[in-house]
């Protein structure tokens, strides 16, 4: 087997290479599903918000189908939903996405997972990215989700739950990510 | 579906650790709690798909894609290579994004303060898609070294930042390509964070005389091996 190419930090100056106008808006006029906002901050081990983090999301459409040929139901995907988004925390320490609430996807032949979005974070000072999952606070099925239940410490499961808060715009879920410390977000080993 | 893992994971013998104290910013930005093994469901077996429609004609030519009133200054170079999985199979249609300084070591980023000149004809960002053999190519200007504040008299060796998407959620890579013979490499804590010398060498492009174009530009070859390789059924390991 070939050895993997090593990762290096995205550094502080990625904006002009990776951040494009509209890259954090996954919606078009025709996208089907419940439209939502996602907002949050990324904190370091001192509890200070990070202004130069890059957040990427990957999710299925409202029916739980990914816009990728590796999804067996790909032919039925909403053609107006690509599923990938990218946002920076600059300039006010907050990343935002406009997207739809994702549909459920299978865990195995018997069980579905609670709706979630895959999240990846890059920043200066991170030699590798970290990966986490964003779940939604208004989903009862979080209680029985097989991945949330992999986390032994039930308090830490809460770090993966985005909180729905009242808004006069679209329903808005807040999802803060803590890279290190007592309130550290649960990360997955990629 | 979840009972068998179909994709390879990050190989920590090849990858730098999250915490590498000589690179000071890692100290407060590295997770400390145990990581949960990433499940492999459809959300991980899939990934965003890109096509030629997503790119413009000059996206991979940084000597032309930001021209205002003339050619950018500096040494014109060609950077090419193959994107492969760990089983030596080409990864076609991989989106490769790059960004870099100009020849003077200056980024166009507004907050960057290094007192080196900007080049009005050079932006320093490009994109390419690999072909059916996994090959990409960029035409650009050799970037310069620049100072940073990690420690006294710290300088980054000349580098090009690379971002890649393979075919699934695990085959994602952000890295930096270095140039052969750069004396700053041995002093650079970011490249030194890679655990072994062989791994550090994998981030150094090779000068490639067969890529060099007579009377025009020097050539470098930089091959990239992505994680998240599809295992054959024989190798598939049980969870
Ligand atoms: Fe850099």
mmCIF file of C-alpha atoms in Angstrom, chain A residues 1-18 20 43-46 50-52 56 58 64 66-72 82 84 86 105-109 113 116 118-120 122-131 133 147 150-151 156 179-184 186-190, chain B residues 1-2 8-18 20 23 25-33 35-39 41-50 84-88 97 99-100 107-109 111-112 123-125 161 163 165 169 172-176 178 190-191 193-194 199 202-203 224-225 227:
data_model
loop_
_atom_site.group_PDB
_atom_site.id
_atom_site.type_symbol
_atom_site.label_atom_id
_atom_site.label_comp_id
_atom_site.label_asym_id
_atom_site.label_seq_id
_atom_site.Cartn_x
_atom_site.Cartn_y
_atom_site.Cartn_z
ATOM 1 C CA UNK A 1 0.000 0.000 0.000
ATOM 2 C CA UNK A 2 1.069 3.594 -0.613
ATOM 3 C CA UNK A 3 1.528 5.829 2.405
ATOM 4 C CA UNK A 4 -0.965 8.672 2.751
ATOM 5 C CA UNK A 5 0.201 12.186 1.970
ATOM 6 C CA UNK A 6 0.572 13.996 5.311
ATOM 7 C CA UNK A 7 -1.899 16.710 6.243
ATOM 8 C CA UNK A 8 -0.729 20.253 7.033
ATOM 9 C CA UNK A 9 -2.563 23.178 8.551
ATOM 10 C CA UNK A 10 -4.862 25.290 6.386
ATOM 11 C CA UNK A 11 -3.056 28.279 7.932
ATOM 12 C CA UNK A 12 -4.496 31.756 8.469
ATOM 13 C CA UNK A 13 -4.639 32.912 4.837
ATOM 14 C CA UNK A 14 -7.010 30.456 3.156
ATOM 15 C CA UNK A 15 -9.833 32.896 2.418
ATOM 16 C CA UNK A 16 -8.875 33.853 -1.116
ATOM 17 C CA UNK A 17 -8.228 30.219 -2.038
ATOM 18 C CA UNK A 18 -11.169 28.450 -0.438
ATOM 19 C CA UNK A 20 -16.286 31.871 -2.315
ATOM 20 C CA UNK A 43 -13.619 28.002 20.583
ATOM 21 C CA UNK A 44 -10.047 27.183 21.555
ATOM 22 C CA UNK A 45 -8.817 25.633 24.812
ATOM 23 C CA UNK A 46 -8.879 29.025 26.554
ATOM 24 C CA UNK A 50 -11.453 31.505 16.799
ATOM 25 C CA UNK A 51 -11.759 34.036 13.988
ATOM 26 C CA UNK A 52 -9.795 32.078 11.399
ATOM 27 C CA UNK A 56 -17.374 22.496 6.036
ATOM 28 C CA UNK A 58 -21.875 17.550 4.043
ATOM 29 C CA UNK A 64 -32.086 11.511 3.060
ATOM 30 C CA UNK A 66 -26.858 12.264 -1.010
ATOM 31 C CA UNK A 67 -25.962 14.020 -4.243
ATOM 32 C CA UNK A 68 -23.208 11.474 -4.876
ATOM 33 C CA UNK A 69 -23.132 8.391 -7.120
ATOM 34 C CA UNK A 70 -22.117 6.334 -4.088
ATOM 35 C CA UNK A 71 -25.695 6.692 -2.781
ATOM 36 C CA UNK A 72 -27.784 3.813 -4.184
ATOM 37 C CA UNK A 82 -25.684 19.703 -3.789
ATOM 38 C CA UNK A 84 -21.748 20.608 0.510
ATOM 39 C CA UNK A 86 -18.163 25.933 3.415
ATOM 40 C CA UNK A 105 -30.381 7.902 6.540
ATOM 41 C CA UNK A 106 -29.947 4.240 7.392
ATOM 42 C CA UNK A 107 -27.708 2.880 10.119
ATOM 43 C CA UNK A 108 -28.293 -0.739 9.140
ATOM 44 C CA UNK A 109 -31.119 -2.780 7.632
ATOM 45 C CA UNK A 113 -30.083 7.422 12.286
ATOM 46 C CA UNK A 116 -27.517 14.843 11.239
ATOM 47 C CA UNK A 118 -21.285 15.844 8.938
ATOM 48 C CA UNK A 119 -19.057 18.741 10.021
ATOM 49 C CA UNK A 120 -15.337 19.248 9.470
ATOM 50 C CA UNK A 122 -9.886 23.407 9.772
ATOM 51 C CA UNK A 123 -7.849 26.219 11.316
ATOM 52 C CA UNK A 124 -4.421 27.659 11.832
ATOM 53 C CA UNK A 125 -2.864 25.580 14.609
ATOM 54 C CA UNK A 126 -4.648 22.417 13.458
ATOM 55 C CA UNK A 127 -2.253 20.098 11.647
ATOM 56 C CA UNK A 128 -5.216 17.835 10.853
ATOM 57 C CA UNK A 129 -8.893 18.710 10.539
ATOM 58 C CA UNK A 130 -11.405 17.477 13.114
ATOM 59 C CA UNK A 131 -14.729 15.817 12.282
ATOM 60 C CA UNK A 133 -21.692 15.553 13.693
ATOM 61 C CA UNK A 147 -23.924 7.069 16.989
ATOM 62 C CA UNK A 150 -21.614 5.297 21.131
ATOM 63 C CA UNK A 151 -20.622 8.200 23.391
ATOM 64 C CA UNK A 156 -20.780 14.897 26.194
ATOM 65 C CA UNK A 179 -11.753 22.301 20.205
ATOM 66 C CA UNK A 180 -10.306 21.585 23.645
ATOM 67 C CA UNK A 181 -11.021 21.449 27.372
ATOM 68 C CA UNK A 182 -13.838 20.565 29.782
ATOM 69 C CA UNK A 183 -16.532 21.392 27.237
ATOM 70 C CA UNK A 184 -14.697 19.821 24.320
ATOM 71 C CA UNK A 186 -16.979 15.053 20.691
ATOM 72 C CA UNK A 187 -14.795 14.471 17.646
ATOM 73 C CA UNK A 188 -14.583 11.372 15.503
ATOM 74 C CA UNK A 189 -11.356 9.714 14.511
ATOM 75 C CA UNK A 190 -11.215 10.109 10.738
ATOM 76 C CA UNK B 1 -23.854 -1.725 6.415
ATOM 77 C CA UNK B 2 -22.134 -0.467 9.532
ATOM 78 C CA UNK B 8 -9.346 3.225 5.052
ATOM 79 C CA UNK B 9 -8.908 5.653 7.953
ATOM 80 C CA UNK B 10 -6.230 8.238 8.655
ATOM 81 C CA UNK B 11 -2.891 6.529 9.231
ATOM 82 C CA UNK B 12 -1.351 8.143 12.307
ATOM 83 C CA UNK B 13 2.088 6.789 11.374
ATOM 84 C CA UNK B 14 1.896 9.057 8.315
ATOM 85 C CA UNK B 15 0.010 12.043 9.742
ATOM 86 C CA UNK B 16 1.155 14.788 12.122
ATOM 87 C CA UNK B 17 -0.379 14.745 15.627
ATOM 88 C CA UNK B 18 -2.968 17.320 16.664
ATOM 89 C CA UNK B 20 2.874 19.507 18.399
ATOM 90 C CA UNK B 23 4.071 24.829 16.575
ATOM 91 C CA UNK B 25 -0.905 27.444 17.967
ATOM 92 C CA UNK B 26 -1.512 23.690 18.298
ATOM 93 C CA UNK B 27 -1.337 23.926 22.099
ATOM 94 C CA UNK B 28 -4.829 25.425 22.519
ATOM 95 C CA UNK B 29 -6.357 24.116 19.308
ATOM 96 C CA UNK B 30 -5.802 20.367 19.685
ATOM 97 C CA UNK B 31 -8.493 18.048 21.048
ATOM 98 C CA UNK B 32 -7.472 16.214 24.228
ATOM 99 C CA UNK B 33 -10.351 13.845 24.846
ATOM 100 C CA UNK B 35 -11.835 10.384 19.648
ATOM 101 C CA UNK B 36 -14.780 8.164 18.737
ATOM 102 C CA UNK B 37 -14.085 5.957 15.673
ATOM 103 C CA UNK B 38 -15.995 7.488 12.772
ATOM 104 C CA UNK B 39 -18.828 5.210 11.668
ATOM 105 C CA UNK B 41 -22.588 5.017 6.899
ATOM 106 C CA UNK B 42 -23.772 6.628 3.652
ATOM 107 C CA UNK B 43 -22.799 10.041 5.041
ATOM 108 C CA UNK B 44 -19.156 8.940 5.072
ATOM 109 C CA UNK B 45 -19.183 6.692 1.980
ATOM 110 C CA UNK B 46 -20.388 9.622 -0.138
ATOM 111 C CA UNK B 47 -18.826 12.998 -0.863
ATOM 112 C CA UNK B 48 -19.388 16.089 -2.957
ATOM 113 C CA UNK B 49 -19.005 15.575 -6.678
ATOM 114 C CA UNK B 50 -17.427 18.146 -8.971
ATOM 115 C CA UNK B 84 -3.957 8.276 -6.052
ATOM 116 C CA UNK B 85 -5.610 6.138 -3.408
ATOM 117 C CA UNK B 86 -3.580 3.912 -1.085
ATOM 118 C CA UNK B 87 -3.910 0.997 -3.516
ATOM 119 C CA UNK B 88 -2.173 3.008 -6.256
ATOM 120 C CA UNK B 97 -7.686 23.831 -4.979
ATOM 121 C CA UNK B 99 -3.444 29.055 -2.866
ATOM 122 C CA UNK B 100 -0.032 30.638 -2.369
ATOM 123 C CA UNK B 107 -0.463 36.777 0.171
ATOM 124 C CA UNK B 108 -3.292 38.888 -1.216
ATOM 125 C CA UNK B 109 -5.246 38.327 2.053
ATOM 126 C CA UNK B 111 -4.987 41.109 6.967
ATOM 127 C CA UNK B 112 -1.575 39.970 5.846
ATOM 128 C CA UNK B 123 -3.913 36.578 -7.056
ATOM 129 C CA UNK B 124 -2.409 33.224 -6.072
ATOM 130 C CA UNK B 125 -5.500 30.982 -6.138
ATOM 131 C CA UNK B 161 -1.345 25.156 -0.068
ATOM 132 C CA UNK B 163 -6.964 21.213 -0.780
ATOM 133 C CA UNK B 165 -11.698 16.166 -2.432
ATOM 134 C CA UNK B 169 -16.181 12.053 3.048
ATOM 135 C CA UNK B 172 -10.379 14.843 2.089
ATOM 136 C CA UNK B 173 -6.949 16.386 2.434
ATOM 137 C CA UNK B 174 -5.546 19.841 3.097
ATOM 138 C CA UNK B 175 -1.780 20.025 2.902
ATOM 139 C CA UNK B 176 1.185 22.059 1.664
ATOM 140 C CA UNK B 178 7.297 22.318 -0.594
ATOM 141 C CA UNK B 190 4.929 22.827 10.468
ATOM 142 C CA UNK B 191 6.650 20.398 8.108
ATOM 143 C CA UNK B 193 5.455 17.983 12.741
ATOM 144 C CA UNK B 194 5.236 15.004 10.365
ATOM 145 C CA UNK B 199 6.679 11.466 5.325
ATOM 146 C CA UNK B 202 6.396 13.138 0.498
ATOM 147 C CA UNK B 203 5.446 16.829 0.746
ATOM 148 C CA UNK B 224 -0.783 12.923 -3.656
ATOM 149 C CA UNK B 225 -2.151 9.834 -1.883
ATOM 150 C CA UNK B 227 -7.003 8.468 2.754
#
